[in-house]
CSV table of C-alpha atoms in Angstrom, one decimal:
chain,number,residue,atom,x,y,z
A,834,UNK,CA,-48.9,44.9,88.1
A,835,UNK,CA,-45.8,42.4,87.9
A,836,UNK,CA,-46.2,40.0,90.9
A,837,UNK,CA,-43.0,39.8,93.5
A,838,UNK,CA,-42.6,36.3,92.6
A,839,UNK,CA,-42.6,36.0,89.2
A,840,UNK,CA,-43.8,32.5,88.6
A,841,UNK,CA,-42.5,31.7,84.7
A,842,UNK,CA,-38.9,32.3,86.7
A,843,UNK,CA,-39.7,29.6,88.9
A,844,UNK,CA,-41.5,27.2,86.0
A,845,UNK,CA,-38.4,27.9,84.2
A,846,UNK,CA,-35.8,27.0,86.9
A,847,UNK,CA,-37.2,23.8,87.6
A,848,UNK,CA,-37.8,22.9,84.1
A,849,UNK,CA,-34.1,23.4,83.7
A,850,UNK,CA,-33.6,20.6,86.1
A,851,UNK,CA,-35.2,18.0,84.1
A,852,UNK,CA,-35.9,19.1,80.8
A,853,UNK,CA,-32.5,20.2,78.3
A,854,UNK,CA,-32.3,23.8,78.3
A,855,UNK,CA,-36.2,24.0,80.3
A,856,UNK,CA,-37.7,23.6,77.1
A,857,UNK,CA,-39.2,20.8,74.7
A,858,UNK,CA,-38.2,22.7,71.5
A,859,UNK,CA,-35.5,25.3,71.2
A,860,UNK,CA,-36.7,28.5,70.1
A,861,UNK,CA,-39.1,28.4,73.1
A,862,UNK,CA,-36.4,29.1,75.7
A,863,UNK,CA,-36.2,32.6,74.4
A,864,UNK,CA,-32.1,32.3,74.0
A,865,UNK,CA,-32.3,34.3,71.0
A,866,UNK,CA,-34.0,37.0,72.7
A,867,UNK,CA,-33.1,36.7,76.2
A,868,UNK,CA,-35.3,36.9,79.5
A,869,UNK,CA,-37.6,34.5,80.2
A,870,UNK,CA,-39.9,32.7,78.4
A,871,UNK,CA,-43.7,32.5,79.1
A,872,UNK,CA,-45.3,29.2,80.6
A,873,UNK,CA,-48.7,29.5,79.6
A,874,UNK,CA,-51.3,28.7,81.5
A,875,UNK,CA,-54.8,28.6,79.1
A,876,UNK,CA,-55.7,29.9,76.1
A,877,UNK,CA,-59.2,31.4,74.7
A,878,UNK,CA,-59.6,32.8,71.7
A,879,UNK,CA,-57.0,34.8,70.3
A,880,UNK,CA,-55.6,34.7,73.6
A,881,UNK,CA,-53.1,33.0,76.4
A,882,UNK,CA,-52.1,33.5,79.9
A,883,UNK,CA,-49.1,33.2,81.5
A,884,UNK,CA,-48.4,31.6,84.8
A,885,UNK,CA,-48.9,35.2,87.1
A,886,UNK,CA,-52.1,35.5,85.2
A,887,UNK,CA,-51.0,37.8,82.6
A,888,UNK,CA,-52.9,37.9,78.9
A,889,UNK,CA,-51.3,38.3,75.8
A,890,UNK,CA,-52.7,38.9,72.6
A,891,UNK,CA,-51.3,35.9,70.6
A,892,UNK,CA,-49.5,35.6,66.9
A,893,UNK,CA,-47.8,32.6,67.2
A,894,UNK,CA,-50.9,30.2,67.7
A,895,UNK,CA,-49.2,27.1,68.4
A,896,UNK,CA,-46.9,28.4,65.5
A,897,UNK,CA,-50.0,28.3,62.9
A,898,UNK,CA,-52.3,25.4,63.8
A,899,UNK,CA,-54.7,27.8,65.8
A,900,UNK,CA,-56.0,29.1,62.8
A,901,UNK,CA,-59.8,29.3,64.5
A,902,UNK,CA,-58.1,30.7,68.0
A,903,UNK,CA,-58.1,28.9,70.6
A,904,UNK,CA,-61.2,26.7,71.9
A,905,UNK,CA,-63.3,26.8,68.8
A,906,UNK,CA,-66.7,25.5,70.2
A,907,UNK,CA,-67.5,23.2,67.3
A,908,UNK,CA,-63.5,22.0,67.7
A,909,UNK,CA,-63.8,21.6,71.3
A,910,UNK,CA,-67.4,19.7,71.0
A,911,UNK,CA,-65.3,17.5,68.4
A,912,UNK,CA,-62.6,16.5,70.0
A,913,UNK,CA,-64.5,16.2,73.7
A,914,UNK,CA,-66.9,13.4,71.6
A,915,UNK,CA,-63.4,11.7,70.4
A,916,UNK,CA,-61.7,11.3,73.3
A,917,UNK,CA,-65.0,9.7,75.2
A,918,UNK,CA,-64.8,6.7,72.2
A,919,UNK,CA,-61.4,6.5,72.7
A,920,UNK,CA,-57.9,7.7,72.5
A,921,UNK,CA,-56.2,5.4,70.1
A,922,UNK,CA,-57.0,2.0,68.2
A,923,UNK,CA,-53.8,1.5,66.2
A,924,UNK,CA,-56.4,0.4,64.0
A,925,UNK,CA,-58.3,2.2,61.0
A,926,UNK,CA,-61.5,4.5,61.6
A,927,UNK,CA,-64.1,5.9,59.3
A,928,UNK,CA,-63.0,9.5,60.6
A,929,UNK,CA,-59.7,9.0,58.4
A,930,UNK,CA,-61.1,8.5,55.6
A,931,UNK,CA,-62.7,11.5,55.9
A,932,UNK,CA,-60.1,13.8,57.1
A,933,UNK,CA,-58.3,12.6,53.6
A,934,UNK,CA,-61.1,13.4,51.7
A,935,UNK,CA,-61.7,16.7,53.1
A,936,UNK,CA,-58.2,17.5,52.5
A,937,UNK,CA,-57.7,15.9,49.1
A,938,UNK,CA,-61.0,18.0,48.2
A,939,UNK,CA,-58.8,21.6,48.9
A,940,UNK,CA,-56.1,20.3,47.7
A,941,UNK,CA,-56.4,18.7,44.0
A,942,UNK,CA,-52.4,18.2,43.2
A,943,UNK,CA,-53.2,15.0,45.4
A,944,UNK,CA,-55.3,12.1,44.6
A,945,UNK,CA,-53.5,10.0,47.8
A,946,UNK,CA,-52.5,11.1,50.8
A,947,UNK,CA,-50.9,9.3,54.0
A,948,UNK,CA,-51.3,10.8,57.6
A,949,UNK,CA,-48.8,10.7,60.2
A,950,UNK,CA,-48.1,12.8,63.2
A,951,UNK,CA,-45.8,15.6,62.6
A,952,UNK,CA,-44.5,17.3,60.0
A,953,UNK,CA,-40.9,16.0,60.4
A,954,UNK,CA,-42.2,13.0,59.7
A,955,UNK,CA,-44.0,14.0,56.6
A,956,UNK,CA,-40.9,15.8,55.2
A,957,UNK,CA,-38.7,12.8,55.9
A,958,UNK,CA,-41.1,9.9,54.2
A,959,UNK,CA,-41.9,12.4,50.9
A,960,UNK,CA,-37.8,12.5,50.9
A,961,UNK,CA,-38.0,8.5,51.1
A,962,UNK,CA,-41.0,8.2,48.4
A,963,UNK,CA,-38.9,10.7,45.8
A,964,UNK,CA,-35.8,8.6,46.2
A,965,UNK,CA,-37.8,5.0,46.4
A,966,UNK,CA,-40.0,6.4,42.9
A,967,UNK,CA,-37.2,7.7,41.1
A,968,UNK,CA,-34.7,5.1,41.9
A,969,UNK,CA,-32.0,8.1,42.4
A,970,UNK,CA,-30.5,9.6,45.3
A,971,UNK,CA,-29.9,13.3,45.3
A,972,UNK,CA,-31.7,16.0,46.7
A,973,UNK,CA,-32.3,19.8,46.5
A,974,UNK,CA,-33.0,21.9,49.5
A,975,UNK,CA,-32.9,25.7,49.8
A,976,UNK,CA,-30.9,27.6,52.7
A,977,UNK,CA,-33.2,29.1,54.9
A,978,UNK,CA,-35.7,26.8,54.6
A,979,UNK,CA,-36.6,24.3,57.2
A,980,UNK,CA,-38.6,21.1,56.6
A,981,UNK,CA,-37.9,19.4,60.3
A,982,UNK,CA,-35.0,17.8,61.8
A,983,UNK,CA,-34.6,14.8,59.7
A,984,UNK,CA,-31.2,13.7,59.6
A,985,UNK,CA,-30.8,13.9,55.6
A,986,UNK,CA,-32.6,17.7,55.8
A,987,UNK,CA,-30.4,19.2,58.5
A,988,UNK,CA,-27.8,20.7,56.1
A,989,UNK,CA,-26.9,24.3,55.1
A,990,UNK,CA,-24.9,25.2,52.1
A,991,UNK,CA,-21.4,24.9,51.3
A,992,UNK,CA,-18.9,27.3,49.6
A,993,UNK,CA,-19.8,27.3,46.0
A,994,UNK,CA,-22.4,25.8,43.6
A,995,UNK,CA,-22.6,21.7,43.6
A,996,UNK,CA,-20.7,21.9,47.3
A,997,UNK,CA,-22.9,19.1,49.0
A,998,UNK,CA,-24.1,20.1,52.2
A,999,UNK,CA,-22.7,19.6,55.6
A,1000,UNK,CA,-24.4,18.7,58.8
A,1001,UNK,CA,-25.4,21.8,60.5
A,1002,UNK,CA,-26.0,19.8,63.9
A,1003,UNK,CA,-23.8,17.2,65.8
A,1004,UNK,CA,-25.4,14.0,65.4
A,1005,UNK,CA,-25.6,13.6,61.6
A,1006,UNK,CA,-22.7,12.1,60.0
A,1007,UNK,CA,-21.6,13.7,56.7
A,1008,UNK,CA,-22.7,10.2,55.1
A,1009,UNK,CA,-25.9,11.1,55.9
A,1010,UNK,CA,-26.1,14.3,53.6
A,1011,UNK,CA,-24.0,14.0,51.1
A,1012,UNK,CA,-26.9,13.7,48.8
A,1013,UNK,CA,-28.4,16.8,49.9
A,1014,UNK,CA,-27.2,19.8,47.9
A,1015,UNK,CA,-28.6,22.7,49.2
A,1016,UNK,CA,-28.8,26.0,46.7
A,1017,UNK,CA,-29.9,29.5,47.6
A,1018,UNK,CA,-33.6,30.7,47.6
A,1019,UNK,CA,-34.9,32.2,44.6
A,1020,UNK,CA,-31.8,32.0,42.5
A,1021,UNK,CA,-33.0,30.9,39.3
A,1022,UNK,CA,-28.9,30.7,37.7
A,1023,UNK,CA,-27.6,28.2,40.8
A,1024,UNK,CA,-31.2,25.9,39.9
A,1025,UNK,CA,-30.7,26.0,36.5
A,1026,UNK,CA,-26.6,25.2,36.6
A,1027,UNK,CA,-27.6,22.2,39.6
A,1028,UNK,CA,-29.7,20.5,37.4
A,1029,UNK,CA,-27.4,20.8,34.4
A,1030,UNK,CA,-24.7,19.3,36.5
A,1031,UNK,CA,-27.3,16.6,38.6
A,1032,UNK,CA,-30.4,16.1,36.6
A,1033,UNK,CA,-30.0,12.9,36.2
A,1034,UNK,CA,-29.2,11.9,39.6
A,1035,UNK,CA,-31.8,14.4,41.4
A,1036,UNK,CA,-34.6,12.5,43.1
A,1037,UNK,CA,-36.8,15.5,44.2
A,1038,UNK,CA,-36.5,19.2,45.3
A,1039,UNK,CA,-38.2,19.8,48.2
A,1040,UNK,CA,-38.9,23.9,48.9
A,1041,UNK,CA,-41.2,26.2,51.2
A,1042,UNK,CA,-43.3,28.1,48.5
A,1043,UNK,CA,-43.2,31.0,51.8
A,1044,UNK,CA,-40.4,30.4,53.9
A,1045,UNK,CA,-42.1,30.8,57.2
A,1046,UNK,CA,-38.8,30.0,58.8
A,1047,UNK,CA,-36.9,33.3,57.6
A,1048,UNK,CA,-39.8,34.7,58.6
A,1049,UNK,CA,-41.7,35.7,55.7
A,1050,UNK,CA,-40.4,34.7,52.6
A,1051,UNK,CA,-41.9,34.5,49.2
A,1052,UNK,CA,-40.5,32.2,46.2
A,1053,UNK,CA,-40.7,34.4,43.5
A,1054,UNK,CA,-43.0,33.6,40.5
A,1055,UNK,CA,-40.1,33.2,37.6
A,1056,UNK,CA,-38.4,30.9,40.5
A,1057,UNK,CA,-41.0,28.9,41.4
A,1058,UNK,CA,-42.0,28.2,37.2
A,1059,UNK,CA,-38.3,26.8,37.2
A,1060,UNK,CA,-38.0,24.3,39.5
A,1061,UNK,CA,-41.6,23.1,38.2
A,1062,UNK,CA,-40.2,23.1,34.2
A,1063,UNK,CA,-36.5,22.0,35.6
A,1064,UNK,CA,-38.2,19.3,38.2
A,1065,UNK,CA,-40.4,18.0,34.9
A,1066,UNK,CA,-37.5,18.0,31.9
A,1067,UNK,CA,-34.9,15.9,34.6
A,1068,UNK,CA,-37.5,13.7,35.7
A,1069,UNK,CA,-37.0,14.5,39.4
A,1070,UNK,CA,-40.4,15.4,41.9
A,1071,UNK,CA,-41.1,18.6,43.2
A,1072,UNK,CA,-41.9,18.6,46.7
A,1073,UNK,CA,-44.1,21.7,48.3
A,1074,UNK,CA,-43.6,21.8,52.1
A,1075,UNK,CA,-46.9,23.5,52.9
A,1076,UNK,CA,-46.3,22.2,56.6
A,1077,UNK,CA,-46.8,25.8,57.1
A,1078,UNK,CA,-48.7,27.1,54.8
A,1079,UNK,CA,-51.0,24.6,54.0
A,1080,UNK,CA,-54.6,25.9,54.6
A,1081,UNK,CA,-53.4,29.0,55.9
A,1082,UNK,CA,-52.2,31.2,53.7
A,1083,UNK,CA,-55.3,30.4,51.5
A,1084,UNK,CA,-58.0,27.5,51.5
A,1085,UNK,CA,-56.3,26.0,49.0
A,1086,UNK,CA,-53.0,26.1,50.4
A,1087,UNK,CA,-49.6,28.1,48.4
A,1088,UNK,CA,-50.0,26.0,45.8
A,1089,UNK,CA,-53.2,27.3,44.6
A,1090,UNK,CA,-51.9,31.1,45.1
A,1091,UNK,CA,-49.4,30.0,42.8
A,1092,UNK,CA,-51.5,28.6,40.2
A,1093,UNK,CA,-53.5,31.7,39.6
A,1094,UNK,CA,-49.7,33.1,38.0
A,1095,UNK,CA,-48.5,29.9,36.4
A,1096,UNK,CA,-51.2,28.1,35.1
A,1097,UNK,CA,-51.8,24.6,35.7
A,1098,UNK,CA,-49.1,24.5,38.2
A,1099,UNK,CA,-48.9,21.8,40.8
A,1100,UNK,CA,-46.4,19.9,42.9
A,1101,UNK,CA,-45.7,16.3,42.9
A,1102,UNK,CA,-45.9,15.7,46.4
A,1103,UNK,CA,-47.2,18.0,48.9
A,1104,UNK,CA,-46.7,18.1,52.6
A,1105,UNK,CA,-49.0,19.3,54.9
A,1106,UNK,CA,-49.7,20.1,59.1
A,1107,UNK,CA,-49.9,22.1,61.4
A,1108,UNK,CA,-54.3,23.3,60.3
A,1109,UNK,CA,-54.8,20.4,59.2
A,1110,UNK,CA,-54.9,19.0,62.6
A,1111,UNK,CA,-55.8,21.9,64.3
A,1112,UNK,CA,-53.5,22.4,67.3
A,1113,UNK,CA,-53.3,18.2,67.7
A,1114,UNK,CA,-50.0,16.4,66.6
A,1115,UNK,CA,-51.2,15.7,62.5
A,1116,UNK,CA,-49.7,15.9,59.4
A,1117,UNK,CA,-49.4,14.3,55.9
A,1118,UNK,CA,-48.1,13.8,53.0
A,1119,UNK,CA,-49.5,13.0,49.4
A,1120,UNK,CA,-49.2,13.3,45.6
A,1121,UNK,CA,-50.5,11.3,42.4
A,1122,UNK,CA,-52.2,7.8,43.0
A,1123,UNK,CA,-48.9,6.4,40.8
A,1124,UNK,CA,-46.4,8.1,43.1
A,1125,UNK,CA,-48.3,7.2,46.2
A,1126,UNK,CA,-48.8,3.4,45.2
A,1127,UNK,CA,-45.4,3.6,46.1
A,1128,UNK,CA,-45.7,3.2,49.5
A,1129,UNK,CA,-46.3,-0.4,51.9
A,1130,UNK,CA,-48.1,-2.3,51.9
A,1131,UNK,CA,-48.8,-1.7,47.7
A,1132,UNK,CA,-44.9,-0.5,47.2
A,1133,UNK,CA,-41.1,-0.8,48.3
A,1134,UNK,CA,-41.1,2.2,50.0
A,1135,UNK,CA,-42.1,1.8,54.0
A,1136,UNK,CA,-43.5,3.7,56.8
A,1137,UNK,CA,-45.8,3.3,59.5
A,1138,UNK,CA,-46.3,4.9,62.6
A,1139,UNK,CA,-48.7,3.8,65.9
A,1140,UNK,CA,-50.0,7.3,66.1
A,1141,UNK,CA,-51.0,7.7,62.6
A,1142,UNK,CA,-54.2,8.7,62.0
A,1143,UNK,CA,-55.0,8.9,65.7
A,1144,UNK,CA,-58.8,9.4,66.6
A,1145,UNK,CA,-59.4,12.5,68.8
A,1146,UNK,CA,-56.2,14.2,66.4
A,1147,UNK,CA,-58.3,13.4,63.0
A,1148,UNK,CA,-61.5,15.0,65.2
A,1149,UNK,CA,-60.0,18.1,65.8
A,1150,UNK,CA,-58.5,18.1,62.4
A,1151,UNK,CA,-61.4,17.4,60.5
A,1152,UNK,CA,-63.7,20.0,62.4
A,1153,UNK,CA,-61.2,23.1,61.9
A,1154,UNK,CA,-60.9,22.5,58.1
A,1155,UNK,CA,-65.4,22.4,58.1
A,1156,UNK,CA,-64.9,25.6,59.7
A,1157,UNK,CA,-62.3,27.2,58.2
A,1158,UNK,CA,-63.8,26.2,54.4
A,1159,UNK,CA,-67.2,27.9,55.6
A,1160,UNK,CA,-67.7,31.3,53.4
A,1161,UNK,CA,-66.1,34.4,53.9
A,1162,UNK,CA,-63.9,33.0,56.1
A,1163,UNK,CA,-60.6,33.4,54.3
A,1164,UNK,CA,-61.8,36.6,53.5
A,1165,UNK,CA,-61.9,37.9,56.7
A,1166,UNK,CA,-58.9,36.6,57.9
A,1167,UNK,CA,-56.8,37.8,54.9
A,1168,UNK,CA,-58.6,41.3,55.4
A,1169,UNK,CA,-57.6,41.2,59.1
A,1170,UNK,CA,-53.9,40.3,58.7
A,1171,UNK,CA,-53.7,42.9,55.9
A,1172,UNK,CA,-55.4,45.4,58.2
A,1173,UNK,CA,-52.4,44.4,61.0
A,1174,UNK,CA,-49.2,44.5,58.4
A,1175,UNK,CA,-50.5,47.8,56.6
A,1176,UNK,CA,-50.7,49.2,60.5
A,1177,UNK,CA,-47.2,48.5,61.2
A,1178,UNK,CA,-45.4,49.1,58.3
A,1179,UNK,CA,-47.6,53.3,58.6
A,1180,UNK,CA,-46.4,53.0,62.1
A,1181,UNK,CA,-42.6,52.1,61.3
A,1182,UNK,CA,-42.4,54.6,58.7
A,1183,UNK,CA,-43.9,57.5,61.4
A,1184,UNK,CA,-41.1,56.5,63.7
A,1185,UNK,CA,-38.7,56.5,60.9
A,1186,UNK,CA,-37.6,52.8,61.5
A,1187,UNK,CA,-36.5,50.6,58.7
A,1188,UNK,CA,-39.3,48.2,58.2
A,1189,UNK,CA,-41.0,45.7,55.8
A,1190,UNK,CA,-43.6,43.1,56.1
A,1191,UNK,CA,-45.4,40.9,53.8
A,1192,UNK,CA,-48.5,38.7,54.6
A,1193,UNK,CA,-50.8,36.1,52.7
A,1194,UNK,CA,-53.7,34.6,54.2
A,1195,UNK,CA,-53.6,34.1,58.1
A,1196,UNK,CA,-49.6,34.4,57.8
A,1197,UNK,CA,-47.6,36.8,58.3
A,1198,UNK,CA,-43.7,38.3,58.9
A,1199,UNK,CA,-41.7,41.7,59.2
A,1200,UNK,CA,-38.0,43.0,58.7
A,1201,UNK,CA,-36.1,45.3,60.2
A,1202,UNK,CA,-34.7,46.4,56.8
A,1203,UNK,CA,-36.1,48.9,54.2
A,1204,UNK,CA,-37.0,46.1,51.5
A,1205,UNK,CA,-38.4,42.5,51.6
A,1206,UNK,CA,-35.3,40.2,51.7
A,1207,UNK,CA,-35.2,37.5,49.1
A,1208,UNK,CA,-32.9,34.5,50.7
A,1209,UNK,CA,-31.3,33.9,53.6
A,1210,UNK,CA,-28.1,35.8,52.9
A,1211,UNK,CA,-30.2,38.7,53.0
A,1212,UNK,CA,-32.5,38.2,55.9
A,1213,UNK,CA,-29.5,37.6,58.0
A,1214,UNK,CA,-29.3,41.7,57.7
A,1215,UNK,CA,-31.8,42.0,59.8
A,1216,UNK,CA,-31.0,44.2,63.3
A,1217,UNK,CA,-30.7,41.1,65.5
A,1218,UNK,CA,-30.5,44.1,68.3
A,1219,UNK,CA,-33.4,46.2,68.2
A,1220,UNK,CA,-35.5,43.2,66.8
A,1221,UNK,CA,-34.8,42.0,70.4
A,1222,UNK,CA,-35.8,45.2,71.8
A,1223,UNK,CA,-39.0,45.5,69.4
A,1224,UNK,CA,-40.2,41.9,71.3
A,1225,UNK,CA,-39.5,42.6,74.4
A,1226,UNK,CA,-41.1,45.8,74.2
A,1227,UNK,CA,-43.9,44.4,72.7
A,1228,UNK,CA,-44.5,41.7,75.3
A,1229,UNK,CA,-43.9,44.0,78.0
A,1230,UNK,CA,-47.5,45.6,76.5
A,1231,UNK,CA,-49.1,42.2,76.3
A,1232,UNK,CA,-48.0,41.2,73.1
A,1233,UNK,CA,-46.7,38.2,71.8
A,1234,UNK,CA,-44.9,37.2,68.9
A,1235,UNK,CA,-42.1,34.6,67.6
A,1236,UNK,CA,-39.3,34.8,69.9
A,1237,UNK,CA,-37.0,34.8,67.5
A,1238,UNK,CA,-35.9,37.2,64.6
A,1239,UNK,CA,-36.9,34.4,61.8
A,1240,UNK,CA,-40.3,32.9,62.4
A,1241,UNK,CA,-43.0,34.1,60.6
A,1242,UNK,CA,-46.6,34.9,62.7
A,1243,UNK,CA,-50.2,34.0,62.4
A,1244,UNK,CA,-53.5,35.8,62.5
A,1245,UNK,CA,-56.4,33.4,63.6
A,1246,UNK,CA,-60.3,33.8,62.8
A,1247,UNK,CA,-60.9,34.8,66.3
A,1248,UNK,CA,-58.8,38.0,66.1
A,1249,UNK,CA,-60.3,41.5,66.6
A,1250,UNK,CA,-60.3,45.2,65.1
A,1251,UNK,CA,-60.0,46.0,68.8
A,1252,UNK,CA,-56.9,43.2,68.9
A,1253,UNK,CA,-55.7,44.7,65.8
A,1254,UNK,CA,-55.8,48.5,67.2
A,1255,UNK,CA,-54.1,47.2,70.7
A,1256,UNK,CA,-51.5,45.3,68.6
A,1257,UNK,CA,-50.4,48.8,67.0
A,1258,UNK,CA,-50.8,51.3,69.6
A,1259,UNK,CA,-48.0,48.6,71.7
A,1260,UNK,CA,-46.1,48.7,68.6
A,1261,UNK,CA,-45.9,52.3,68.1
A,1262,UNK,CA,-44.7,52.7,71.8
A,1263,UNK,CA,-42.4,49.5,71.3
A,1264,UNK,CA,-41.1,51.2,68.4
A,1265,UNK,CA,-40.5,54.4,70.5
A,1266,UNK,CA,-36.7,52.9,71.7
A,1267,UNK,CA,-35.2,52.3,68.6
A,1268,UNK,CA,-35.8,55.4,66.9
């Protein structure tokens, strides 16, 4: 039963007073849905509650860290034996080393790696290392896909092949991104005619492999062999934002599910976060010893960071990827979030909805349209609308997913056939309305 006060009203009403918009990042002010967004309490398991006390089974998991669920006991023990040695040194630690080693040991493309402590960060230094290695200025994003709110990285396309981007937020000067030139997502013709026109300028190309931020979005396999062969023949890097992806959608991150089709593929540099430090602010980024000898104090290319490689982060990180590389493990968890998107793409098609869905791993997303969109253009289809209604009827049942129509979600190990069941039986009433 709904309380008479309802308390995320009040939360949010007095976080409006001190905080732009009540929020600390955007899509969490539910402006895209409307109503008002859940300030959560605790979390256990696959589970949160809100401020009145109510549970909601949870797909978002810190969008994609929570990739044990919440409160993993060997996580927790890890992290509560950190913190009692000390928050931060702002000096090096053992522990480190071996959270780069475990991670260099899933993923082989990189014999170096750098921590830092967010993915932004990550996205914006790999930009600096391409440019500082090449020697050349240019760079190649993909509409649609987001790789954090760097300055040189917040651009959308302009009218036309070779139209250099333009800022798509106040703040960035056009100075800033006239380098970036930003090309639609799995159009092989526009990546082949860019690099004909700006091979030998083009520093790196930096791409989702799934674009987790129109959802759920696959780079297709034809795609994905060209900007390795293109990045290769013009002498540029290929950069794999696996911010997302990375040790979720397989142990071995994209990458490897994209080696099994091209063989020997690999990116240059890779960017990781979100599991890899398990729900603690973490990242990284890394590639080939020559490319990452780049970097200070051995190279010309700087970056540094006081947080960097903080203690209790590296804990958590480095007990969530022992667990998660345990066997079976991936197993289950790509079984479970099969078992969820097979339930709700039978249930759409009972209710005669337009639907797809997709998943890989612990990750998945679903369209209100009859097929899987392949870029931006065509996920920008979607019902807006009744995507709205979907949510709202589905948290009204204790359900919670992205609050917005283009972020993808996340099944965790501590997820449940009964969670599973719950999830769809809400759905198929959610669906009810927009029959």
């Amino acid at each position: 039963m709904k309380p008479s006060t309802d308390l995320n009203e009040t939360l949010m009403a007095r976080a409006r007073q001190v905080i732009p918009g009540g929020v600390n990042s955007p899509v969490r002010a539910f402006r895209a849905v409307g109503g008002t967004p859940r300030f959560v309490q605790r979390a256990e398991g696959a589970y949160f509650w809100d401020a009145n006390g109510t549970r909601y089974i949870d797909y978002i998991g810190s969008w994609g860290p929570m990739i044990l669920g919440h409160g993993h006991p060997a996580v927790l023990e890890a992290v509560q034996k950190a913190a009692v040695e000390g928050f931060s040194y702002g000096a090096p630690t053992e522990r480190e080393i071996e959270l780069a080693e475990e991670i260099l040991s899933l993923v082989p493309s990189m014999e170096m790696l750098r921590l830092v402590s967010s993915g932004t960060e990550a996205g914006m230094t790999a930009i600096r290392l391409a440019r500082g290695a090449t020697g050349r200025n240019k760079i190649i994003k993909f509409e649609g896909c987001y790789h954090g709110h760097a300055d040189a990285l917040l651009v959308k396309a302009g009218s036309g092949l070779a139209t250099f981007g333009n800022p798509t937020s106040a703040g960035v000067p056009p100075d800033v991104v006239q380098h970036t030139l930003v090309l639609e997502y799995n159009n092989v013709t526009q990546l082949e005619e860019a690099f004909a026109l700006h091979g030998v300028q083009i520093a790196g190309l930096i791409i989702e492999p799934i674009a987790g931020n129109m959802n759920f979005v696959r780079a297709s396999v034809e795609f994905t062999r060209r900007c390795r062969e293109l990045c290769t023949q013009h002498g540029a890097l290929l950069i794999y934002d696996e911010v997302m992806t990375g040790c979720r959608v397989a142990l071995g991150s994209a990458q490897s599910v994209y080696a099994q089709a091209i063989p020997g593929f690999e990116p240059d540099i890779t960017v990781m976060g979100k599991v890899i430090g398990g729900g603690m602010p973490l990242a990284a980024f890394g590639g080939k010893r020559a490319v990452m000898e780049q970097l200070a104090p051995l190279g010309p290319v700087y970056q540094a960071g006081t947080l960097s490689g903080n203690p209790v982060a590296t804990a958590c990180g480095l007990a969530t990827l022992r667990e998660i590389r345990k066997p079976g493990f991936f197993d289950a968890l790509s079984a479970r979030t099969r078992r969820l998107v097979d339930g709700l793409k039978a249930e759409a098609a009972q209710a005669g909805v337009p639907f797809s869905a997709d998943c890989e791993g612990g990750m998945f997303g679903f369209f209100l349209l009859p097929e899987l969109p392949q870029n931006y253009t065509q996920v920008m289809k979607t019902d807006g609308t009744r995507f709205n209604q979907l949510f709202h009827g589905l948290l009204d049942r204790g359900v919670y997913i992205a609050p917005a129509l283009y972020e993808a979600g996340f099944v965790s190990g501590a997820h449940t056939d009964a969670d599973i069941d719950a999830t769809l039986s809400a759905f198929r009433d959610a669906l009810a309305p927009l029959r």
